[in-house]
Structures are given as structure tokens and as C-alpha cells.
Short mmCIF file of C-alpha atoms and ligand atoms in Angstrom, two decimals:
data_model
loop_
_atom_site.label_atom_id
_atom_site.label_comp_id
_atom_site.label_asym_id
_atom_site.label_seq_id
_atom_site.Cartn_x
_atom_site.Cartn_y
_atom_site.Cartn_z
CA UNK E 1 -31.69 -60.35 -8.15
CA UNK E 2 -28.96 -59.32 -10.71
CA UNK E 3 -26.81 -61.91 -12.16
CA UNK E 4 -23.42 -61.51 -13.99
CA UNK E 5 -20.84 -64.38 -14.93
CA UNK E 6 -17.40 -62.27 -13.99
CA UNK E 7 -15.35 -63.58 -16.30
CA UNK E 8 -15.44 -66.63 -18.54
CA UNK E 9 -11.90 -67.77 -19.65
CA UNK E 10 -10.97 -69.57 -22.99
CA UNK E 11 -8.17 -71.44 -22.78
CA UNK E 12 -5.61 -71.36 -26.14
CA UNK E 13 -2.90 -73.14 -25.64
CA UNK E 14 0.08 -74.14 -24.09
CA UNK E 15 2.87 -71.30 -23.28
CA UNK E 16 5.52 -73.59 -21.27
CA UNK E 17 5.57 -77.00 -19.12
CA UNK E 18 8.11 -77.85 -16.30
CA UNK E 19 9.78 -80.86 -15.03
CA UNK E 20 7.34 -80.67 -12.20
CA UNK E 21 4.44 -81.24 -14.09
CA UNK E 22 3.51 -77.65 -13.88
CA UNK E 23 1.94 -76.32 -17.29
CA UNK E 24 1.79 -72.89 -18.32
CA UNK E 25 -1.70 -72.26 -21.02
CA UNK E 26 -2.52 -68.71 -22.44
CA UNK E 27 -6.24 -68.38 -21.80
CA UNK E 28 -8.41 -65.27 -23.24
CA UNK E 29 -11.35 -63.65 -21.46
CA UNK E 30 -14.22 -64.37 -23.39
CA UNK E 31 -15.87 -60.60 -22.88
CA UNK E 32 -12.60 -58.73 -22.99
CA UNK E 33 -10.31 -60.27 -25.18
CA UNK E 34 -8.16 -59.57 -22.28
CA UNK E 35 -4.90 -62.55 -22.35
CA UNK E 36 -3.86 -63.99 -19.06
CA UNK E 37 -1.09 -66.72 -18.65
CA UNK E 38 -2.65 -69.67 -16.54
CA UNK E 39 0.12 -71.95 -14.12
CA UNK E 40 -1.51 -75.27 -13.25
CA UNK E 41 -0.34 -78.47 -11.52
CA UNK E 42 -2.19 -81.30 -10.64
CA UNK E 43 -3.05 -82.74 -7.17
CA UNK E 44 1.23 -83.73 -6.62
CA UNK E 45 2.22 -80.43 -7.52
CA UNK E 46 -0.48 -78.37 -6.51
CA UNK E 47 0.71 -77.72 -2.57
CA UNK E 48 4.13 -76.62 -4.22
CA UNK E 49 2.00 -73.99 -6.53
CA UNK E 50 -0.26 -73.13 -4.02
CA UNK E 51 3.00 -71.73 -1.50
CA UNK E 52 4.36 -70.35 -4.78
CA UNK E 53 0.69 -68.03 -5.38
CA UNK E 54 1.29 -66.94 -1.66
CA UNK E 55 4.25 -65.77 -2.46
CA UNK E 56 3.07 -63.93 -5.50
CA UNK E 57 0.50 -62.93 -4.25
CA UNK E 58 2.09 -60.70 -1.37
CA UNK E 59 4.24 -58.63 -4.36
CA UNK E 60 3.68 -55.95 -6.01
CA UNK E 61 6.70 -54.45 -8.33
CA UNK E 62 6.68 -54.22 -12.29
CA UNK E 63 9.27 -55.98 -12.54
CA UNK E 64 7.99 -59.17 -11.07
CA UNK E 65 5.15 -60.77 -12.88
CA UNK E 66 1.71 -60.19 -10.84
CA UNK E 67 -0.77 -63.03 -9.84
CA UNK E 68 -4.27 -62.29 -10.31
CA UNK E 69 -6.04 -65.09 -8.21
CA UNK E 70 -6.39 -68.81 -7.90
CA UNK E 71 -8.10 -71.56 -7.51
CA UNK E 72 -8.04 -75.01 -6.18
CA UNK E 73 -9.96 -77.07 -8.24
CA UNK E 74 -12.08 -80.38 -7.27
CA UNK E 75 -9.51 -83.01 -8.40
CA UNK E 76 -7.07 -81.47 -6.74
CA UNK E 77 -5.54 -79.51 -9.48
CA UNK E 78 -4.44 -76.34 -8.66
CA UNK E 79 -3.95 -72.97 -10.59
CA UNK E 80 -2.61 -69.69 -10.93
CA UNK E 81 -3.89 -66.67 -12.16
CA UNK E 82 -1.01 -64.89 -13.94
CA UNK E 83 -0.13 -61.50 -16.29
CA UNK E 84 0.18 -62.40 -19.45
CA UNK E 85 3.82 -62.02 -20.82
CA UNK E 86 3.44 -61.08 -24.15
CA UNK E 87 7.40 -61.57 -25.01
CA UNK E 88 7.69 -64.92 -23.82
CA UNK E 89 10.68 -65.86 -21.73
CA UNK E 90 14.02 -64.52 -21.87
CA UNK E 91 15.20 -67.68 -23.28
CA UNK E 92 12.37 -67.50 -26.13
CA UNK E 93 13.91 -63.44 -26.96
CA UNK E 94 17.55 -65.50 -26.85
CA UNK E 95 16.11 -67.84 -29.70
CA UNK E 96 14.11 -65.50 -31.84
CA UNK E 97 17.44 -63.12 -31.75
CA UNK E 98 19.41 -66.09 -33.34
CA UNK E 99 20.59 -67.31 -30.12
CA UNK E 100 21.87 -64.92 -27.85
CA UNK E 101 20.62 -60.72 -27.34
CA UNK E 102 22.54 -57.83 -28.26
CA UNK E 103 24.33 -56.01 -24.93
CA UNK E 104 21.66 -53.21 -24.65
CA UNK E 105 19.68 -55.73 -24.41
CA UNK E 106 21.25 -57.91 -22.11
CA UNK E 107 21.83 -54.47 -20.07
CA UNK E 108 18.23 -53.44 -19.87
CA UNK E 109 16.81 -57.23 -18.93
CA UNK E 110 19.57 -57.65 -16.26
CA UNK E 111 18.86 -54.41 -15.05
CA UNK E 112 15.35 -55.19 -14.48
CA UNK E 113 16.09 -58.25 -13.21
CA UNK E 114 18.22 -56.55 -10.59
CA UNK E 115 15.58 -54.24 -9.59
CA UNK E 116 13.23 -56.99 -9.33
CA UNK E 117 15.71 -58.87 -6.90
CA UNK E 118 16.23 -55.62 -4.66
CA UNK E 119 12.59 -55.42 -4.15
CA UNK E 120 12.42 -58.92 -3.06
CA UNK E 121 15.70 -58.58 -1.23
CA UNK E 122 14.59 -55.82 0.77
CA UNK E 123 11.50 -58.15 1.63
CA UNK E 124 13.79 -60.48 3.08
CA UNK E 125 12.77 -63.26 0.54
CA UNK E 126 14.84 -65.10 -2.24
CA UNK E 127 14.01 -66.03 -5.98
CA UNK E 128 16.24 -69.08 -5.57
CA UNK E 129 15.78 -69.70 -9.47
CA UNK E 130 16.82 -67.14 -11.08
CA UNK E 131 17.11 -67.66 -15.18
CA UNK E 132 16.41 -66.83 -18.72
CA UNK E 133 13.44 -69.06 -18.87
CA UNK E 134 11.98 -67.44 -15.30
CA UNK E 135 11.96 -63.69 -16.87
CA UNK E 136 9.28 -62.86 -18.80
CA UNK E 137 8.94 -59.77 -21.03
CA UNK E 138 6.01 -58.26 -20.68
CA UNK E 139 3.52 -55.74 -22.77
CA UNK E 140 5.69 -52.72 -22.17
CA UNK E 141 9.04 -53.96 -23.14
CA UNK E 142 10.35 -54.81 -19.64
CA UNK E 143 11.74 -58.21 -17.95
CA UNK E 144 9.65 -59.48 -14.97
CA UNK E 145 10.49 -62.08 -12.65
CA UNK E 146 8.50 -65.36 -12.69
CA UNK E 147 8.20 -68.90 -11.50
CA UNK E 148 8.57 -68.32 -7.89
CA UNK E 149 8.29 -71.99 -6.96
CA UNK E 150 11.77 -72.24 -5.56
CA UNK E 151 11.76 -68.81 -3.57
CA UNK E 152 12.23 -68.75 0.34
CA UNK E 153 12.21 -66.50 3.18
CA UNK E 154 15.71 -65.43 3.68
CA UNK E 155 15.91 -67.17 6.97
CA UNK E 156 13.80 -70.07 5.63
CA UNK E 157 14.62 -73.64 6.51
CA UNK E 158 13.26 -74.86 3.81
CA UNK E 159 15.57 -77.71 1.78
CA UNK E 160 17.55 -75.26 -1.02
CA UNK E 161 16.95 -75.62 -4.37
CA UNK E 162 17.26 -74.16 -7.78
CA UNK E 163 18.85 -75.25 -11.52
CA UNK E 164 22.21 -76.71 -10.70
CA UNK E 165 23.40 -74.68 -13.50
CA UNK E 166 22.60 -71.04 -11.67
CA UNK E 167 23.65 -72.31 -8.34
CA UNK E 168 25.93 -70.19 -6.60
CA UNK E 169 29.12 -72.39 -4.71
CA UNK E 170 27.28 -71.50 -1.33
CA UNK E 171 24.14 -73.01 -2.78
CA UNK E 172 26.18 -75.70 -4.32
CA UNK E 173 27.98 -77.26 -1.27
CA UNK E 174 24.13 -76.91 0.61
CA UNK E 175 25.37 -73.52 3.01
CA UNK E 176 22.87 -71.08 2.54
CA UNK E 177 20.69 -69.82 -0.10
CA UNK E 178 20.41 -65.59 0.18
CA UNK E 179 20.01 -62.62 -1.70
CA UNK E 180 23.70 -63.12 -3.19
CA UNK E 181 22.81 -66.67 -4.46
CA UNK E 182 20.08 -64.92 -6.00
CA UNK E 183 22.79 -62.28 -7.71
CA UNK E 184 25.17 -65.44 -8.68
CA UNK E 185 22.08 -66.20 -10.53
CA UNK E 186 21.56 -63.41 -12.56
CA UNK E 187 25.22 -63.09 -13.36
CA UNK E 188 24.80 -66.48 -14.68
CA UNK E 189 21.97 -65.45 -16.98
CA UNK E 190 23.65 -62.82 -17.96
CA UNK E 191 26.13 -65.40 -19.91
CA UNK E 192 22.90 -67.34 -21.04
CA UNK E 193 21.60 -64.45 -22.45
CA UNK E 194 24.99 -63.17 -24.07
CA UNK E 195 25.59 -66.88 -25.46
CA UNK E 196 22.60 -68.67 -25.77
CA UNK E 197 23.75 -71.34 -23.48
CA UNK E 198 23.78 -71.90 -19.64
CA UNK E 199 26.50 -71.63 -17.75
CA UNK E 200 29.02 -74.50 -17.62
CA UNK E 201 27.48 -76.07 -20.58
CA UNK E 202 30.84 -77.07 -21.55
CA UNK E 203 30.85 -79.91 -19.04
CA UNK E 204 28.61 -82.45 -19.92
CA UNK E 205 28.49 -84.09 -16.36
CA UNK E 206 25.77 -81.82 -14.08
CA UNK E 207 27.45 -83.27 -11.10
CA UNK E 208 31.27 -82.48 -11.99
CA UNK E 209 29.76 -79.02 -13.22
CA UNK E 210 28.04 -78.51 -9.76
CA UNK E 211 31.15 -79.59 -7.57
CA UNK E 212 33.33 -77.50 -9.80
CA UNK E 213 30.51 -74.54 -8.72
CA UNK E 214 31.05 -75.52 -5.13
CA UNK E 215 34.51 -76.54 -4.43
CA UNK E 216 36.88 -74.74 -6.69
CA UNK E 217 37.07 -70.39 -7.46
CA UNK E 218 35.69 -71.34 -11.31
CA UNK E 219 33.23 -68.82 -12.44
CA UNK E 220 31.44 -68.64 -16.00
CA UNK E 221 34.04 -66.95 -18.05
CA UNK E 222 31.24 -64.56 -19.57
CA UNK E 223 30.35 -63.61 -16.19
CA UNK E 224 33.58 -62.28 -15.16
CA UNK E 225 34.66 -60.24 -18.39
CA UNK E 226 31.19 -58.91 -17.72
CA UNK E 227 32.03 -57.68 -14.22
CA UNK E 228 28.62 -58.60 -12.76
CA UNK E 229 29.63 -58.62 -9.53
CA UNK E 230 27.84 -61.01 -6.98
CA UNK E 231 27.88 -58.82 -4.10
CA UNK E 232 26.26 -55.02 -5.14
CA UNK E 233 24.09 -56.26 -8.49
CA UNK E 234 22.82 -52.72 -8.88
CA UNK E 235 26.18 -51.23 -8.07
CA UNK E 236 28.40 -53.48 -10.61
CA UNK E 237 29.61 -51.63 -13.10
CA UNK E 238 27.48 -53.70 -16.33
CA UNK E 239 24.44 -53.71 -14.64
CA UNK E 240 24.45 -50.17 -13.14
CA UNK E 241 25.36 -48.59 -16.71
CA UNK E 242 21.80 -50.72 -17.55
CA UNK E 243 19.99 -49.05 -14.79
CA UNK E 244 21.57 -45.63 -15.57
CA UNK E 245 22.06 -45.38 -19.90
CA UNK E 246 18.92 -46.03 -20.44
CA UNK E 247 20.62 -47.30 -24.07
CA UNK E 248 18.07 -50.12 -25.01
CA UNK E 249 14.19 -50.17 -24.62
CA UNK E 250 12.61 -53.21 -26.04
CA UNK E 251 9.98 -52.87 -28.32
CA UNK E 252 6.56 -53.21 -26.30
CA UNK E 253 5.19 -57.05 -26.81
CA UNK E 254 2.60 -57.07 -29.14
CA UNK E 255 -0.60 -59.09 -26.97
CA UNK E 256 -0.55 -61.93 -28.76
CA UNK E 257 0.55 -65.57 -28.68
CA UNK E 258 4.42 -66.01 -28.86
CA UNK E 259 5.53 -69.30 -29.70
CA UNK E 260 8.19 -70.47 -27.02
CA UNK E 261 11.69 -72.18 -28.16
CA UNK E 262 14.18 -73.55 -26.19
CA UNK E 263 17.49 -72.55 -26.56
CA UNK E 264 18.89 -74.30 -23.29
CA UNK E 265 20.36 -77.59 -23.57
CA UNK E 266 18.70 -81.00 -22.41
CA UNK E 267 21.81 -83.15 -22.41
CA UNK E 268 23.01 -80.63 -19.48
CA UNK E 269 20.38 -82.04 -16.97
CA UNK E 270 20.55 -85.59 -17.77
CA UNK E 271 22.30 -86.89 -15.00
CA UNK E 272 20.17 -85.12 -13.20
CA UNK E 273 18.03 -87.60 -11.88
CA UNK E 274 20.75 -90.39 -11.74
CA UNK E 275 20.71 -92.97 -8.88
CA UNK E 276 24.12 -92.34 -6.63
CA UNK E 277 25.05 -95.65 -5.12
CA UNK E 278 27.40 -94.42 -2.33
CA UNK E 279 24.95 -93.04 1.10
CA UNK E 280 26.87 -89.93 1.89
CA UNK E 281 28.69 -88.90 -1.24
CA UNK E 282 28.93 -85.01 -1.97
CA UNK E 283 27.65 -85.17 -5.03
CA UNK E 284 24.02 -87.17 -3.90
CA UNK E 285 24.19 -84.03 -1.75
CA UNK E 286 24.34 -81.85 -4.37
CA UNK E 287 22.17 -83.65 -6.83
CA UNK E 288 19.66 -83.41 -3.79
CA UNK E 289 19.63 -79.96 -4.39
CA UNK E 290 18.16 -79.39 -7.51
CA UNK E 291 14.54 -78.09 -7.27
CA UNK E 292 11.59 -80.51 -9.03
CA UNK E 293 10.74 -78.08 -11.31
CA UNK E 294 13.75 -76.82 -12.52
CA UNK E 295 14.04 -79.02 -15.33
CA UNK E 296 13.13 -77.78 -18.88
CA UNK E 297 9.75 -77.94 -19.86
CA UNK E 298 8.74 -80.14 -23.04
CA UNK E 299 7.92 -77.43 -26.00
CA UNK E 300 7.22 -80.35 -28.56
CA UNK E 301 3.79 -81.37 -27.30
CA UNK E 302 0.67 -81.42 -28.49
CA UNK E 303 -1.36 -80.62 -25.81
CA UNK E 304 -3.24 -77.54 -24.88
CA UNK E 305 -5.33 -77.01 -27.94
CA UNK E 306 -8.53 -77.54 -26.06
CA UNK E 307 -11.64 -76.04 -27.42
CA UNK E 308 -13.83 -74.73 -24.54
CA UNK E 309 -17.35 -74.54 -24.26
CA UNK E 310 -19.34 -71.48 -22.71
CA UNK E 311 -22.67 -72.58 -22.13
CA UNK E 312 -24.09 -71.09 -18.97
CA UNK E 313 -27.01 -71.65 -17.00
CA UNK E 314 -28.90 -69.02 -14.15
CA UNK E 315 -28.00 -69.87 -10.74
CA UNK E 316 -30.37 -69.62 -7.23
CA UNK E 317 -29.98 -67.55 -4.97
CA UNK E 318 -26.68 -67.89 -2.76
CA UNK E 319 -25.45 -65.83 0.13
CA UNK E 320 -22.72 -62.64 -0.87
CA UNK E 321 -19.51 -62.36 -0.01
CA UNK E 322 -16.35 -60.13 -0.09
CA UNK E 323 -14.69 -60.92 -3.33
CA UNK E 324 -11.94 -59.53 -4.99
CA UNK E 325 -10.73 -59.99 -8.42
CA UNK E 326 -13.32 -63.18 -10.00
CA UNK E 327 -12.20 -65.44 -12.84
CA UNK E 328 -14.90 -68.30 -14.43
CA UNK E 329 -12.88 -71.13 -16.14
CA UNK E 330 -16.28 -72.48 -17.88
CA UNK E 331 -15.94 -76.21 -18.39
CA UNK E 332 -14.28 -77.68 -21.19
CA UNK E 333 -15.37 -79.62 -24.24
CA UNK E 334 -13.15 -82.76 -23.14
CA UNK E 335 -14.35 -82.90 -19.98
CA UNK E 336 -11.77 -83.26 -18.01
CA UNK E 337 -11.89 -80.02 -15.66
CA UNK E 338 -14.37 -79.29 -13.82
CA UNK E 339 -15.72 -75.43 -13.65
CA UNK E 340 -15.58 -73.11 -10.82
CA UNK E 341 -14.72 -69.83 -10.09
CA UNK E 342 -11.58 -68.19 -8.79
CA UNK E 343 -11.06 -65.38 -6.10
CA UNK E 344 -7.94 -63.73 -5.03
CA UNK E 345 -9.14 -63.78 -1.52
CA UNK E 346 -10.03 -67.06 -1.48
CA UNK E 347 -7.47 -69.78 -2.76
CA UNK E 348 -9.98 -72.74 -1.35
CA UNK E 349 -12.45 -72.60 -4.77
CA UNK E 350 -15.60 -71.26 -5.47
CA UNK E 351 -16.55 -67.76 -4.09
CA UNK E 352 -19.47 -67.74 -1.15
CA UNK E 353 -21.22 -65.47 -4.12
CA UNK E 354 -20.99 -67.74 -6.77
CA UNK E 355 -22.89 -70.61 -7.87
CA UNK E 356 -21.78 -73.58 -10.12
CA UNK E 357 -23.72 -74.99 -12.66
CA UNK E 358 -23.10 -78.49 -14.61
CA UNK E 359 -21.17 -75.90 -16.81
CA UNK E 360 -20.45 -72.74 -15.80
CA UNK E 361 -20.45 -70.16 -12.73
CA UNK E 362 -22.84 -67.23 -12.34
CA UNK E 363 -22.06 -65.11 -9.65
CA UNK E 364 -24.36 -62.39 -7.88
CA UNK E 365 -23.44 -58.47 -8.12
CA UNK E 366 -22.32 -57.49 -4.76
N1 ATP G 1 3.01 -64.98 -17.26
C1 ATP G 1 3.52 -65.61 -18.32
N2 ATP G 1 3.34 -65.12 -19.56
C2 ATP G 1 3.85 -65.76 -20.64
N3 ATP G 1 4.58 -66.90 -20.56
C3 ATP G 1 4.78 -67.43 -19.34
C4 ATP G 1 4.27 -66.82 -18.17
N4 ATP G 1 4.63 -67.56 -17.10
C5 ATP G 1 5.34 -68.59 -17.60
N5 ATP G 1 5.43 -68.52 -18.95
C6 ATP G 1 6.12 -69.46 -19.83
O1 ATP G 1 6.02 -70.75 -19.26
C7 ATP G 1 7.33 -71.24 -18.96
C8 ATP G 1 7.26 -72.05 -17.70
O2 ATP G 1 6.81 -71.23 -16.63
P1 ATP G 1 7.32 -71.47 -15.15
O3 ATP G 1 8.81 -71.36 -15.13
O4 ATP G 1 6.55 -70.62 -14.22
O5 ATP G 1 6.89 -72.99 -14.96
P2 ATP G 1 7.62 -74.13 -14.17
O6 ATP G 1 6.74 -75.32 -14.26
O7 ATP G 1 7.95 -73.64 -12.81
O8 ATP G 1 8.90 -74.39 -15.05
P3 ATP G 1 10.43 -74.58 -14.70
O9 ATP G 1 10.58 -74.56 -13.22
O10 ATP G 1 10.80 -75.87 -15.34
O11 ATP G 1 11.14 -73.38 -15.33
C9 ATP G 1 8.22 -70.00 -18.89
O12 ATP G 1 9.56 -70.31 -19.20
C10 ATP G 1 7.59 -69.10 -19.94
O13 ATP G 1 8.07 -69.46 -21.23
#
């Protein structure tokens, strides 16, 4: 009986980390070379990534990043299967620009962003966290949509989330969360990407910031002499010359590791997670809002330099199955993961074709 291991993944090292616990690693196919961007939570988070590859996986658009498979491994963890983005975030492109993007840039990104939102729009589903560090540039240039951990069915009564930053005031006083929160958003990254800062980073109390959001007609200065207008994002007159001039084309990622750098600002989301003493104050509501993983992730560590070892042993016989796209995450030299095999059409674990070794996965032709 013929035998092939599918695909045996190296992992490199670490590409971001949220607040959630949620850690982004650039892994390599071991045959290929091919790079793929792996999102993995442990057993708290992994329910929360697991809705988030459902999501995914139902989309199909180049301007939102695709997911490959996943797998839920045997201590609970749980993973992702992503494109790798060989431009990083748009936050990282902010940083390596000297802080901020030139407007053709900012055009073309928010353009693509806007297409990427009228797909899901028309879907009848919501980003809900839309921001520079949640586009990702990939190979050929262009800004795709990622981290879809706070997105919703229009209709959804799901709790609302998001960065408090992005909100938009119907988000913000805990109304409704739709496809115009979604443009509020992007208007808002539009002034992160134009100044390197998030919105409202002038007020160093998230809280104040957020009421101000809700309860008063403030908007981010940047976004209004911009004109990015909340209602028609394709039809506003900055983001429809981006769609139309076709005046900036980034140059195509190179596919290779891209250091990320954080250009956002910490001290912003420190009261986040302060204790409110009064029951039924407005602004416990609105700290109540913000999403778990919307903090920023922690770019100083250490971790993810894992060396991985491939050792593989032949496997009996085991019954086929109907696969679709296989991944082998052979087991690592510390350890600590266990190895199995991924299929898109099967999110549980190991494929019925596959069979797991103390160290690997072999997996029978079909
Ligand atoms: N496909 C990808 N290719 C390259 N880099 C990626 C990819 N996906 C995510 N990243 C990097 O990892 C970071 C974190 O990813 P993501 O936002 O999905 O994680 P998260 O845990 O939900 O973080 P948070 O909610 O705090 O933003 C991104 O800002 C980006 O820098």
C-alpha cells in the first residue's frame, strides 16, 4: 500500500501574539519551502479560534486572508492554518515607513480594505475589528483582512466587541454592531495609517476616549479632512479615488520572514482591564465591550524559536477517507506538542487516512 507524509511543517518563529493568548508562528513546509502563517491558542482560547476558522473558512476573496485547515490538537490547543502574509501587518508597513504610509498608499490599502468589507457585507457578516494590525499585506502587494475573531453575523446576538479605539459611537454605547461599524473602523485606520497612531490617542483615559466615541459628535480629526465617509466606504470620495486611480501598487512581499514592530501605543489600553466599582456605570458597560483579544500582542519575546524534529516512522494500515487539503505538524524537539495531522474538512484532528506515530503522521494515498 503506498504511503506519503502530506506535508511536514517546520515551525520558525513567532509573527505576532494577542492579548488573548492567541500566537501567530511562521512555519515552512519541509518539501516545498512553501511559508504558511500558523494562529494557535491553547485549550481557553481555542473555542474562540475554532468559531473564528469557521468563519474563515466559508470566504473566499483576495482581499481577505484564506485559511487552509485546522486542527484541534490533544491538549486542547487549537490551530489555524493560514496564508502567509509576506508584508506583515499594516501596522508593521506604518513602522518600517518611519511611522505612518504615504497617501497612495494609504489609498490602495483602504481601498482593499473596503473591498474586502463589501464582500463580507454582502454576506451579511461583520469584521467587528477592523485595524492596521488585522490587515495583512500579502505576496502580491495587496491588503487582506485578518483576525476574524471578533466578526459576527449581522443579525448576531453575540456580546459586541472590538478595540475600543476603532469602535464606532453605535458600538460604543452597546446598540448594534453592522457593516457601518465595520466602515467607522476603517476610517479610523485610515488615521492610524496616515499618523502612526490610533485614533484618540490623545486621551490617555480608554474610557473617557470611548464615551467621548459614544456620547458626543467627536470624530478623529484625520478621518474627517479625509472624507472617509462611514456610510458608502467604496463611494467616499478618498477611498473611491483608491479603488479607481490605481496611483499606488505596493511592491509584491518578498516570501520571507518580516520582523513585526509595533507602532500602536500600550499606555492607550491600560485602563483597559481596570476594576469599575459602581454596578451599572456606562463606562463598565463600555469597558465590557472590548473584545479579549484586542489587546496588542507582546513583540519583545523570546519565544517561538523552536527547532523541530522530522523523524518519521511507517504507519499500518488504516481505513481512507475524504480529505481535503492535509498538513503534518511533526513533533517538536521540546516536546511540548503533540503531532497530528490537519484536514480542512475535518476540524476534530487527525484524518480517518492518517496514522500517528510517537513522532510523526503518515497518511495513505487516496
Ligand atoms: N497570515 C499572516 N501572515 C503574516 N502575519 C500574520 C498573519 N496573521 C497574523 N499575522 C501577524 O500576527 C499578528 C496577530 O494576528 P491576529 O490579529 O490574527 O492575532 P490575535 O491574537 O487575534 O491578535 P489581536 O486580536 O491582539 O490583534 C498580526 O498583527 C500580524 O502581525
Amino acid at each position: 500500500m503506498d504511503v506519503a507524509v502530506v506535508k511536514q511543517l517546520r515551525r520558525i518563529r513567532t509573527l505576532g501574539r494577542g492579548a488573548s493568548g492567541a500566537v501567530v508562528w511562521l512555519a515552512s513546509d519541509e518539501a516545498s519551502g512553501e511559508l504558511l502563517a500558523v494562529k494557535s491558542a491553547a485549550a481557553g482560547g481555542a473555542a474562540q479560534l475554532e468559531r473564528e476558522g469557521s468563519v474563515l473558512t466559508g470566504l473566499c476573496s483576495p482581499h481577505i486572508i484564506p485559511c487552509l485547515g485546522s486542527r484541534a490538537a490533544e491538549c486542547g490547543e487549537y490551530q489555524l492554518f493560514l496564508e502567509f502574509a509576506p508584508g506583515g501587518s499594516l501596522a508593521d508597513e506604518a513602522a518600517r515607513s518611519g511611522g505612518c504610509l504615504p497617501e497612495p498608499a494609504i489609498r490602495a490599502y483602504a481601498g482593499d480594505v473596503a473591498r474586502g468589507l463589501e464582500y463580507l457585507h454582502a454576506r451579511s457578516l461583520v469584521h467587528g475589528e477592523v485595524k492596521a494590525r488585522n490587515v495583512v499585506i500579502g505576496g502580491d502587494g495587496r491588503a487582506r483582512l485578518t483576525d476574524f475573531g471578533c466578526a459576527r453575523a449581522v443579525d448576531s446576538l453575540l456580546p459586541m466587541g472590538g478595540t475600543p479605539a476603532f469602535m464606532a459611537p453605535e458600538v460604543a454605547r452597546g446598540e448594534e454592531q453592522g457593516p457601518a461599524s465595520d466602515v467607522w473602523a476603517l476610517g479610523c485606520t485610515v488615521v492610524e495609517m496616515a499618523t502612526g497612531r490610533a485614533p484618540w490617542s490623545d486621551m490617555n483615559d480608554l474610557l473617557a476616549a470611548v464615551h467621548r466615541i459614544g456620547y458626543t459628535a467627536a470624530v478623529p480629526e484625520e478621518a474627517a479632512q479625509r472624507q472617509v465617509h462611514r456610510s458608502a466606504a467604496l463611494g467616499s470620495p478618498f477611498v473611491a479615488s483608491a479603488a479607481a486611480a490605481g496611483d499606488y501598487k505596493a511592491a509584491p512581499a518578498k516570501q520571507q520572514y518580516t520582523s513585526p514592530k509595533s507602532t500602536l501605543q500600550d499606555a492607550l489600553w491600560d485602563s483597559d482591564t481596570d476594576d469599575e466599582d459602581a454596578d451599572e456605570t456606562p463606562a463598565e458597560r463600555i469597558g465590557a465591550l472590548a473584545c479579549g483579544n484586542s489587546a496588542l500582542p507582546d513583540w519583545d519575546s523570546e519565544d517561538g524559536w523552536i527547532d523541530v524534529c522530522h523523524q518519521v516512522h511507517r504507519g499500518a494500515d488504516s481505513p481512507p477517507a475524504d480529505v481535503g487539503y492535509d498538513l503534518v505538524w511533526p513533533e517538536e524537539s521540546d516536546a511540548e506538542r503533540e503531532p497530528s495531522a490537519v484536514a480542512a474538512d475535518d476540524s476534530n484532528g487527525i484524518p480517518r487516512n492518517a496514522v500517528v506515530t510517537d513522532s510523526s503522521i503518515w497518511q495513505y494515498s487516496l
